[in-house]
Amino acid sequence: MIESKSPKVSVIIPTYNRAEFILEAIHSVFAQDYTNIEIIIIDDGSTDETAELLAPYIEQGKVLYRYQENQRQCVARNNAMSIATGELWCFLDSDNRWLPGKLKTQVTYMQTNPSVDIVYGDNQLIDDEGKITSQKNMRRHSGRIYPEMLRDNCVSMNTVMARAECFKRHGTFDPSFKVADDYELWLRLSAHYEFIYLPIFFAQYRVMEDQISSDKERRFLSNERALMKFQQQNPNLLRQSEWDAVFAFFYTRWARVRYVKSDVSGMKQMLNKALHYQWHNKYVWRAILKWLLRR
């Protein structure tokens, strides 16, 4: 039985032609041991049998389903967030799954720690068949994590639980970002709220060839925009020398990716940008030295 003090959790699921996996996603929500939830599915113009598969759950009132013309995942999430009624919001992509106990663990933590605004954790990587391929995760951080977020996105979307108030005050996903819209959002919120990382596997993230996230060049272009937008919105958050170091580090990372792709001309372009921001940065010169030694 749900206690009266148990906050409602809105589960936001965008989907586009994921009929093969979407039932796994929603069943992983049904399997949670926390039941004061609403599941909002925004279908971003699917042309497969997604609607037919979801029909029984829609009729039984187990999910709230809305169809929209194809406008991208971030627009679907925003539409879901515009009708969400929960005090806490979570996100689950329709080709991924949650692990048992996610919601209860996070709700309990949020209730016990009212100063915490966003809780997140780790993923297991799975393949098309749902088999675990890796449990390695990047280094994640807690607190006011904007210094770490300026170096890389450490927040895993499918593991997040956040207070609805965060988005109501500081906005939802920026639809002008074609990719990496999640990075722009978490970076934006990191200037205002306390994030807590719990070293727990909360979700299983499916890695497939057709995922946009595999296009590293597009992600770097989008992340560049996110960093510049964040600096414009928060010019006094760092000293100028610290902002210069942020961009020097970013362009050096981009140079490394281009080097791995054997794009020497592109690598030099990024290293020149890094040196323009901070010519004496040790991280930049270590990268240059490694490149020269490998020639």
C-alpha atoms as a printed R data frame, in Angstrom:
    type eleno elety resid chain resno      x      y       z
1   ATOM     1    CA   MET     A     1  0.000  0.000   0.000
2   ATOM     2    CA   ILE     A     2  1.323  3.470  -0.935
3   ATOM     3    CA   GLU     A     3  1.967  5.758   1.988
4   ATOM     4    CA   SER     A     4  0.354  9.177   1.717
5   ATOM     5    CA   LYS     A     5  3.781 10.811   1.909
6   ATOM     6    CA   SER     A     6  5.123  8.886  -1.079
7   ATOM     7    CA   PRO     A     7  5.733 11.385  -3.887
8   ATOM     8    CA   LYS     A     8  4.480 10.650  -7.371
9   ATOM     9    CA   VAL     A     9  7.171  9.834  -9.934
10  ATOM    10    CA   SER     A    10  6.632 10.764 -13.573
11  ATOM    11    CA   VAL     A    11  8.385  8.324 -15.903
12  ATOM    12    CA   ILE     A    12  9.101  9.983 -19.248
13  ATOM    13    CA   ILE     A    13  9.597  7.649 -22.213
14  ATOM    14    CA   PRO     A    14 10.157  9.041 -25.724
15  ATOM    15    CA   THR     A    15 10.038  6.496 -28.528
16  ATOM    16    CA   TYR     A    16 10.545  6.256 -32.257
17  ATOM    17    CA   ASN     A    17 10.294  2.923 -34.096
18  ATOM    18    CA   ARG     A    18 11.389  0.858 -31.124
19  ATOM    19    CA   ALA     A    19  8.595 -1.724 -31.176
20  ATOM    20    CA   GLU     A    20 11.233 -4.414 -30.754
21  ATOM    21    CA   PHE     A    21 12.241 -3.104 -27.337
22  ATOM    22    CA   ILE     A    22  9.562 -0.822 -25.896
23  ATOM    23    CA   LEU     A    23  7.703 -3.547 -23.994
24  ATOM    24    CA   GLU     A    24 10.949 -4.473 -22.243
25  ATOM    25    CA   ALA     A    25 11.312 -0.832 -21.227
26  ATOM    26    CA   ILE     A    26  7.829 -0.432 -19.742
27  ATOM    27    CA   HIS     A    27  7.914 -3.864 -18.090
28  ATOM    28    CA   SER     A    28 11.102 -2.786 -16.312
29  ATOM    29    CA   VAL     A    29  9.062  0.111 -14.897
30  ATOM    30    CA   PHE     A    30  6.145 -2.135 -13.911
31  ATOM    31    CA   ALA     A    31  8.642 -4.405 -12.130
32  ATOM    32    CA   GLN     A    32  9.765 -1.616  -9.772
33  ATOM    33    CA   ASP     A    33  8.854 -1.981  -6.100
34  ATOM    34    CA   TYR     A    34  7.698  1.636  -5.978
35  ATOM    35    CA   THR     A    35  4.269  2.072  -7.495
36  ATOM    36    CA   ASN     A    36  3.190  5.708  -7.102
37  ATOM    37    CA   ILE     A    37  4.095  6.448 -10.694
38  ATOM    38    CA   GLU     A    38  2.729  7.725 -13.972
39  ATOM    39    CA   ILE     A    39  4.226  6.516 -17.248
40  ATOM    40    CA   ILE     A    40  4.120  9.027 -20.087
41  ATOM    41    CA   ILE     A    41  5.043  7.736 -23.542
42  ATOM    42    CA   ILE     A    42  5.454 10.231 -26.367
43  ATOM    43    CA   ASP     A    43  5.579  8.511 -29.746
44  ATOM    44    CA   ASP     A    44  7.720 10.648 -32.036
45  ATOM    45    CA   GLY     A    45  6.057  9.574 -35.286
46  ATOM    46    CA   SER     A    46  6.700  5.823 -35.226
47  ATOM    47    CA   THR     A    47  5.783  3.933 -38.384
48  ATOM    48    CA   ASP     A    48  6.127  0.454 -36.882
49  ATOM    49    CA   GLU     A    49  3.684 -1.420 -34.612
50  ATOM    50    CA   THR     A    50  4.501  0.588 -31.469
51  ATOM    51    CA   ALA     A    51  0.934  1.892 -31.045
52  ATOM    52    CA   GLU     A    52 -0.584 -1.573 -31.479
53  ATOM    53    CA   LEU     A    53  1.748 -3.092 -28.887
54  ATOM    54    CA   LEU     A    54  0.948 -0.367 -26.374
55  ATOM    55    CA   ALA     A    55 -2.834 -0.429 -26.964
56  ATOM    56    CA   PRO     A    56 -3.664 -2.847 -24.088
57  ATOM    57    CA   TYR     A    57 -1.647 -0.754 -21.598
58  ATOM    58    CA   ILE     A    58 -3.280  2.447 -22.849
59  ATOM    59    CA   GLU     A    59 -6.787  0.955 -22.526
60  ATOM    60    CA   GLN     A    60 -6.036 -0.284 -18.993
61  ATOM    61    CA   GLY     A    61 -4.769  3.156 -17.999
62  ATOM    62    CA   LYS     A    62 -1.288  1.854 -17.217
63  ATOM    63    CA   VAL     A    63  0.401  4.349 -19.528
64  ATOM    64    CA   LEU     A    64 -0.448  7.778 -20.893
65  ATOM    65    CA   TYR     A    65  0.296  7.737 -24.630
66  ATOM    66    CA   ARG     A    66  0.587 10.678 -27.011
67  ATOM    67    CA   TYR     A    67  1.529 10.632 -30.697
68  ATOM    68    CA   GLN     A    68  3.350 13.491 -32.406
69  ATOM    69    CA   GLU     A    69  4.776 14.021 -35.866
70  ATOM    70    CA   ASN     A    70  8.481 13.240 -35.945
71  ATOM    71    CA   GLN     A    71 10.291 16.131 -34.227
72  ATOM    72    CA   ARG     A    72 13.184 14.396 -32.443
73  ATOM    73    CA   GLN     A    73 13.569 12.859 -29.023
74  ATOM    74    CA   CYS     A    74 14.147 16.068 -27.070
75  ATOM    75    CA   VAL     A    75 10.834 17.523 -28.293
76  ATOM    76    CA   ALA     A    76  9.090 14.312 -27.264
77  ATOM    77    CA   ARG     A    77 10.624 14.568 -23.799
78  ATOM    78    CA   ASN     A    78  9.586 18.207 -23.511
79  ATOM    79    CA   ASN     A    79  6.007 17.342 -24.478
80  ATOM    80    CA   ALA     A    80  5.952 14.643 -21.817
81  ATOM    81    CA   MET     A    81  7.339 17.051 -19.240
82  ATOM    82    CA   SER     A    82  4.625 19.594 -20.090
83  ATOM    83    CA   ILE     A    83  1.933 17.161 -18.909
84  ATOM    84    CA   ALA     A    84  3.833 15.391 -16.120
85  ATOM    85    CA   THR     A    85  2.205 15.744 -12.695
86  ATOM    86    CA   GLY     A    86  4.776 14.030 -10.504
87  ATOM    87    CA   GLU     A    87  6.969 15.723  -7.922
88  ATOM    88    CA   LEU     A    88  9.923 13.696  -9.169
89  ATOM    89    CA   TRP     A    89 10.798 13.021 -12.806
90  ATOM    90    CA   CYS     A    90 12.734 10.163 -14.374
91  ATOM    91    CA   PHE     A    91 13.736  9.393 -17.953
92  ATOM    92    CA   LEU     A    92 13.858  6.079 -19.779
93  ATOM    93    CA   ASP     A    93 14.626  5.656 -23.458
94  ATOM    94    CA   SER     A    94 12.427  3.053 -25.101
95  ATOM    95    CA   ASP     A    95 15.311  0.740 -26.056
96  ATOM    96    CA   ASN     A    96 16.739  0.642 -22.532
97  ATOM    97    CA   ARG     A    97 15.685 -0.927 -19.236
98  ATOM    98    CA   TRP     A    98 15.705 -0.126 -15.554
99  ATOM    99    CA   LEU     A    99 17.059 -2.527 -12.987
100 ATOM   100    CA   PRO     A   100 14.961 -3.602  -9.964
101 ATOM   101    CA   GLY     A   101 14.857 -1.223  -7.023
102 ATOM   102    CA   LYS     A   102 15.824  1.932  -8.935
103 ATOM   103    CA   LEU     A   103 12.822  4.064  -8.045
104 ATOM   104    CA   LYS     A   104 12.514  3.054  -4.399
105 ATOM   105    CA   THR     A   105 16.221  3.597  -3.760
106 ATOM   106    CA   GLN     A   106 16.179  7.036  -5.329
107 ATOM   107    CA   VAL     A   107 12.899  8.186  -3.770
108 ATOM   108    CA   THR     A   108 14.131  7.120  -0.339
109 ATOM   109    CA   TYR     A   109 17.361  9.034  -0.838
110 ATOM   110    CA   MET     A   110 15.563 12.166  -2.020
111 ATOM   111    CA   GLN     A   111 13.182 12.072   0.951
112 ATOM   112    CA   THR     A   112 16.041 11.560   3.399
113 ATOM   113    CA   ASN     A   113 18.155 14.308   1.806
114 ATOM   114    CA   PRO     A   114 15.837 17.217   0.922
115 ATOM   115    CA   SER     A   115 18.765 19.443  -0.127
116 ATOM   116    CA   VAL     A   116 19.574 17.055  -2.981
117 ATOM   117    CA   ASP     A   117 17.874 17.901  -6.258
118 ATOM   118    CA   ILE     A   118 19.132 15.263  -8.704
119 ATOM   119    CA   VAL     A   119 20.230 11.680  -8.064
120 ATOM   120    CA   TYR     A   120 21.859  9.462 -10.681
121 ATOM   121    CA   GLY     A   121 23.969  6.324 -10.962
122 ATOM   122    CA   ASP     A   122 25.557  3.800 -13.313
123 ATOM   123    CA   ASN     A   123 24.576  1.804 -16.399
124 ATOM   124    CA   GLN     A   124 25.201 -1.705 -17.549
125 ATOM   125    CA   LEU     A   125 25.771 -1.832 -21.303
126 ATOM   126    CA   ILE     A   126 23.708 -4.399 -23.192
127 ATOM   127    CA   ASP     A   127 23.499 -5.522 -26.809
128 ATOM   128    CA   ASP     A   128 20.503 -5.977 -29.131
129 ATOM   129    CA   GLU     A   129 19.648 -9.257 -27.399
130 ATOM   130    CA   GLY     A   130 19.784 -7.732 -23.924
131 ATOM   131    CA   LYS     A   131 23.025 -9.425 -22.912
132 ATOM   132    CA   ILE     A   132 25.379 -7.450 -20.673
133 ATOM   133    CA   THR     A   133 28.503 -6.455 -22.602
134 ATOM   134    CA   SER     A   134 30.147 -4.153 -20.056
135 ATOM   135    CA   GLN     A   135 29.744 -2.785 -16.556
136 ATOM   136    CA   LYS     A   136 32.483 -0.175 -16.886
137 ATOM   137    CA   ASN     A   137 31.343  3.387 -16.228
138 ATOM   138    CA   MET     A   138 33.081  6.718 -16.485
139 ATOM   139    CA   ARG     A   139 34.030  8.619 -13.354
140 ATOM   140    CA   ARG     A   140 30.973 10.361 -11.922
141 ATOM   141    CA   HIS     A   141 30.669 13.153  -9.372
142 ATOM   142    CA   SER     A   142 28.497 14.608  -6.608
143 ATOM   143    CA   GLY     A   143 27.749 18.121  -5.382
144 ATOM   144    CA   ARG     A   144 27.720 21.274  -7.488
145 ATOM   145    CA   ILE     A   145 29.294 19.408 -10.365
146 ATOM   146    CA   TYR     A   146 29.610 22.152 -12.983
147 ATOM   147    CA   PRO     A   147 33.464 22.082 -12.901
148 ATOM   148    CA   GLU     A   148 33.388 18.395 -13.808
149 ATOM   149    CA   MET     A   149 30.538 18.851 -16.288
150 ATOM   150    CA   LEU     A   150 32.564 21.491 -18.123
151 ATOM   151    CA   ARG     A   151 35.093 18.748 -18.876
152 ATOM   152    CA   ASP     A   152 32.639 15.986 -19.800
153 ATOM   153    CA   ASN     A   153 29.057 14.840 -19.310
154 ATOM   154    CA   CYS     A   154 29.114 12.459 -16.359
155 ATOM   155    CA   VAL     A   155 25.312 12.279 -15.902
156 ATOM   156    CA   SER     A   156 23.588  9.238 -17.366
157 ATOM   157    CA   MET     A   157 20.082 10.186 -18.549
158 ATOM   158    CA   ASN     A   158 18.393  6.836 -17.912
159 ATOM   159    CA   THR     A   159 19.600  6.717 -14.300
160 ATOM   160    CA   VAL     A   160 18.406 10.216 -13.285
161 ATOM   161    CA   MET     A   161 15.734 11.127 -10.786
162 ATOM   162    CA   ALA     A   162 15.199 14.886 -10.456
163 ATOM   163    CA   ARG     A   163 12.801 17.192  -8.678
164 ATOM   164    CA   ALA     A   164 10.262 18.632 -11.115
165 ATOM   165    CA   GLU     A   165 10.977 22.078  -9.726
166 ATOM   166    CA   CYS     A   166 14.441 22.049 -11.316
167 ATOM   167    CA   PHE     A   167 12.967 22.018 -14.828
168 ATOM   168    CA   LYS     A   168 10.125 24.373 -14.009
169 ATOM   169    CA   ARG     A   169 12.620 27.002 -12.872
170 ATOM   170    CA   HIS     A   170 15.415 26.535 -15.395
171 ATOM   171    CA   GLY     A   171 13.797 24.990 -18.431
172 ATOM   172    CA   THR     A   172 13.638 21.650 -20.183
173 ATOM   173    CA   PHE     A   173 15.559 20.365 -23.215
174 ATOM   174    CA   ASP     A   174 16.740 22.907 -25.776
175 ATOM   175    CA   PRO     A   175 15.281 21.639 -29.090
176 ATOM   176    CA   SER     A   176 17.852 23.614 -31.097
177 ATOM   177    CA   PHE     A   177 20.380 20.928 -30.116
178 ATOM   178    CA   LYS     A   178 20.160 18.101 -32.628
179 ATOM   179    CA   VAL     A   179 22.360 15.857 -30.456
180 ATOM   180    CA   ALA     A   180 23.785 16.097 -26.921
181 ATOM   181    CA   ASP     A   181 20.690 17.938 -25.718
182 ATOM   182    CA   ASP     A   182 21.002 16.008 -22.462
183 ATOM   183    CA   TYR     A   183 24.502 17.390 -21.903
184 ATOM   184    CA   GLU     A   184 23.285 20.957 -22.399
185 ATOM   185    CA   LEU     A   185 20.452 20.390 -19.910
186 ATOM   186    CA   TRP     A   186 22.517 18.769 -17.138
187 ATOM   187    CA   LEU     A   187 25.279 21.332 -17.623
188 ATOM   188    CA   ARG     A   188 22.718 24.140 -17.301
189 ATOM   189    CA   LEU     A   189 21.226 22.642 -14.130
190 ATOM   190    CA   SER     A   190 24.633 21.939 -12.602
191 ATOM   191    CA   ALA     A   191 25.111 25.657 -12.010
192 ATOM   192    CA   HIS     A   192 22.063 25.727  -9.731
193 ATOM   193    CA   TYR     A   193 21.492 22.341  -8.076
194 ATOM   194    CA   GLU     A   194 23.177 19.630  -6.080
195 ATOM   195    CA   PHE     A   195 23.675 16.351  -7.901
196 ATOM   196    CA   ILE     A   196 24.345 13.123  -6.032
197 ATOM   197    CA   TYR     A   197 25.967 10.119  -7.664
198 ATOM   198    CA   LEU     A   198 25.123  6.751  -6.138
199 ATOM   199    CA   PRO     A   199 27.487  3.951  -7.254
200 ATOM   200    CA   ILE     A   200 24.585  1.649  -8.099
201 ATOM   201    CA   PHE     A   201 23.551  0.112 -11.414
202 ATOM   202    CA   PHE     A   202 20.164  1.717 -12.029
203 ATOM   203    CA   ALA     A   203 19.725  1.022 -15.747
204 ATOM   204    CA   GLN     A   204 20.777 -1.042 -18.721
205 ATOM   205    CA   TYR     A   205 21.811  0.985 -21.760
206 ATOM   206    CA   ARG     A   206 21.487 -0.683 -25.143
207 ATOM   207    CA   VAL     A   207 24.284  0.067 -27.616
208 ATOM   208    CA   MET     A   208 23.254 -0.166 -31.269
209 ATOM   209    CA   GLU     A   209 24.766  0.931 -34.555
210 ATOM   210    CA   ASP     A   210 21.983  3.365 -35.488
211 ATOM   211    CA   GLN     A   211 22.287  5.494 -32.358
212 ATOM   212    CA   ILE     A   212 23.073  9.175 -32.858
213 ATOM   213    CA   SER     A   213 25.377  9.085 -29.850
214 ATOM   214    CA   SER     A   214 27.875  7.055 -31.909
215 ATOM   215    CA   ASP     A   215 28.580 10.092 -34.150
216 ATOM   216    CA   LYS     A   216 31.396 11.702 -32.155
217 ATOM   217    CA   GLU     A   217 31.980 14.608 -34.520
218 ATOM   218    CA   ARG     A   218 28.369 15.749 -34.276
219 ATOM   219    CA   ARG     A   219 28.487 15.402 -30.510
220 ATOM   220    CA   PHE     A   220 31.607 17.555 -30.250
221 ATOM   221    CA   LEU     A   221 29.980 20.237 -32.406
222 ATOM   222    CA   SER     A   222 26.925 20.193 -30.159
223 ATOM   223    CA   ASN     A   223 28.994 20.148 -26.969
224 ATOM   224    CA   GLU     A   224 30.919 23.160 -28.241
225 ATOM   225    CA   ARG     A   225 27.624 25.048 -28.538
226 ATOM   226    CA   ALA     A   226 26.587 23.894 -25.070
227 ATOM   227    CA   LEU     A   227 29.808 25.179 -23.506
228 ATOM   228    CA   MET     A   228 29.527 28.535 -25.241
229 ATOM   229    CA   LYS     A   229 25.875 28.877 -24.235
230 ATOM   230    CA   PHE     A   230 26.725 27.996 -20.642
231 ATOM   231    CA   GLN     A   231 29.515 30.584 -20.541
232 ATOM   232    CA   GLN     A   232 27.179 33.260 -21.897
233 ATOM   233    CA   GLN     A   233 24.583 32.424 -19.256
234 ATOM   234    CA   ASN     A   234 27.104 32.195 -16.405
235 ATOM   235    CA   PRO     A   235 30.007 34.532 -17.258
236 ATOM   236    CA   ASN     A   236 30.980 35.119 -13.628
237 ATOM   237    CA   LEU     A   237 30.896 31.501 -12.535
238 ATOM   238    CA   LEU     A   238 34.603 31.140 -13.375
239 ATOM   239    CA   ARG     A   239 37.546 33.494 -13.786
240 ATOM   240    CA   GLN     A   240 38.576 34.203 -17.379
241 ATOM   241    CA   SER     A   241 41.685 32.038 -17.026
242 ATOM   242    CA   GLU     A   242 39.477 29.161 -15.865
243 ATOM   243    CA   TRP     A   243 37.145 29.589 -18.848
244 ATOM   244    CA   ASP     A   244 40.199 29.578 -21.127
245 ATOM   245    CA   ALA     A   245 41.355 26.324 -19.538
246 ATOM   246    CA   VAL     A   246 37.902 24.794 -20.096
247 ATOM   247    CA   PHE     A   247 38.031 25.471 -23.820
248 ATOM   248    CA   ALA     A   248 41.691 24.500 -24.152
249 ATOM   249    CA   PHE     A   249 40.862 21.144 -22.598
250 ATOM   250    CA   PHE     A   250 37.776 20.710 -24.781
251 ATOM   251    CA   TYR     A   251 39.547 21.373 -28.077
252 ATOM   252    CA   THR     A   252 42.419 19.089 -27.070
253 ATOM   253    CA   ARG     A   253 39.927 16.274 -26.459
254 ATOM   254    CA   TRP     A   254 38.436 16.940 -29.884
255 ATOM   255    CA   ALA     A   255 41.943 16.852 -31.394
256 ATOM   256    CA   ARG     A   256 42.540 13.424 -29.850
257 ATOM   257    CA   VAL     A   257 39.348 12.061 -31.412
258 ATOM   258    CA   ARG     A   258 40.379 13.365 -34.828
259 ATOM   259    CA   TYR     A   259 43.846 11.876 -34.402
260 ATOM   260    CA   VAL     A   260 42.337  8.456 -33.728
261 ATOM   261    CA   LYS     A   261 40.352  8.864 -36.974
262 ATOM   262    CA   SER     A   262 43.629  9.686 -38.803
263 ATOM   263    CA   ASP     A   263 42.373 13.207 -39.496
264 ATOM   264    CA   VAL     A   264 45.707 14.959 -38.961
265 ATOM   265    CA   SER     A   265 44.570 18.221 -40.539
266 ATOM   266    CA   GLY     A   266 41.487 18.303 -38.308
267 ATOM   267    CA   MET     A   267 43.599 17.451 -35.271
268 ATOM   268    CA   LYS     A   268 45.934 20.380 -35.948
269 ATOM   269    CA   GLN     A   269 42.933 22.678 -36.328
270 ATOM   270    CA   MET     A   270 41.657 21.733 -32.879
271 ATOM   271    CA   LEU     A   271 45.101 22.015 -31.270
272 ATOM   272    CA   ASN     A   272 45.464 25.503 -32.714
273 ATOM   273    CA   LYS     A   273 42.124 26.431 -31.150
274 ATOM   274    CA   ALA     A   274 43.269 25.000 -27.822
275 ATOM   275    CA   LEU     A   275 46.498 27.021 -27.945
276 ATOM   276    CA   HIS     A   276 44.538 30.135 -28.865
277 ATOM   277    CA   TYR     A   277 42.622 29.835 -25.607
278 ATOM   278    CA   GLN     A   278 45.590 28.963 -23.423
279 ATOM   279    CA   TRP     A   279 48.964 28.619 -25.117
280 ATOM   280    CA   HIS     A   280 50.721 27.520 -21.905
281 ATOM   281    CA   ASN     A   281 48.219 24.772 -20.961
282 ATOM   282    CA   LYS     A   282 50.122 21.630 -19.950
283 ATOM   283    CA   TYR     A   283 47.357 19.295 -21.113
284 ATOM   284    CA   VAL     A   284 47.537 20.758 -24.620
285 ATOM   285    CA   TRP     A   285 51.317 20.478 -24.828
286 ATOM   286    CA   ARG     A   286 51.289 16.883 -23.567
287 ATOM   287    CA   ALA     A   287 48.917 16.036 -26.429
288 ATOM   288    CA   ILE     A   288 51.156 17.809 -28.928
289 ATOM   289    CA   LEU     A   289 54.238 16.011 -27.600
290 ATOM   290    CA   LYS     A   290 52.536 12.612 -27.842
291 ATOM   291    CA   TRP     A   291 51.566 13.345 -31.448
292 ATOM   292    CA   LEU     A   292 55.120 14.424 -32.350
293 ATOM   293    CA   LEU     A   293 56.629 11.294 -30.760
294 ATOM   294    CA   ARG     A   294 54.269  9.032 -32.708
295 ATOM   295    CA   ARG     A   295 55.077 10.544 -36.108
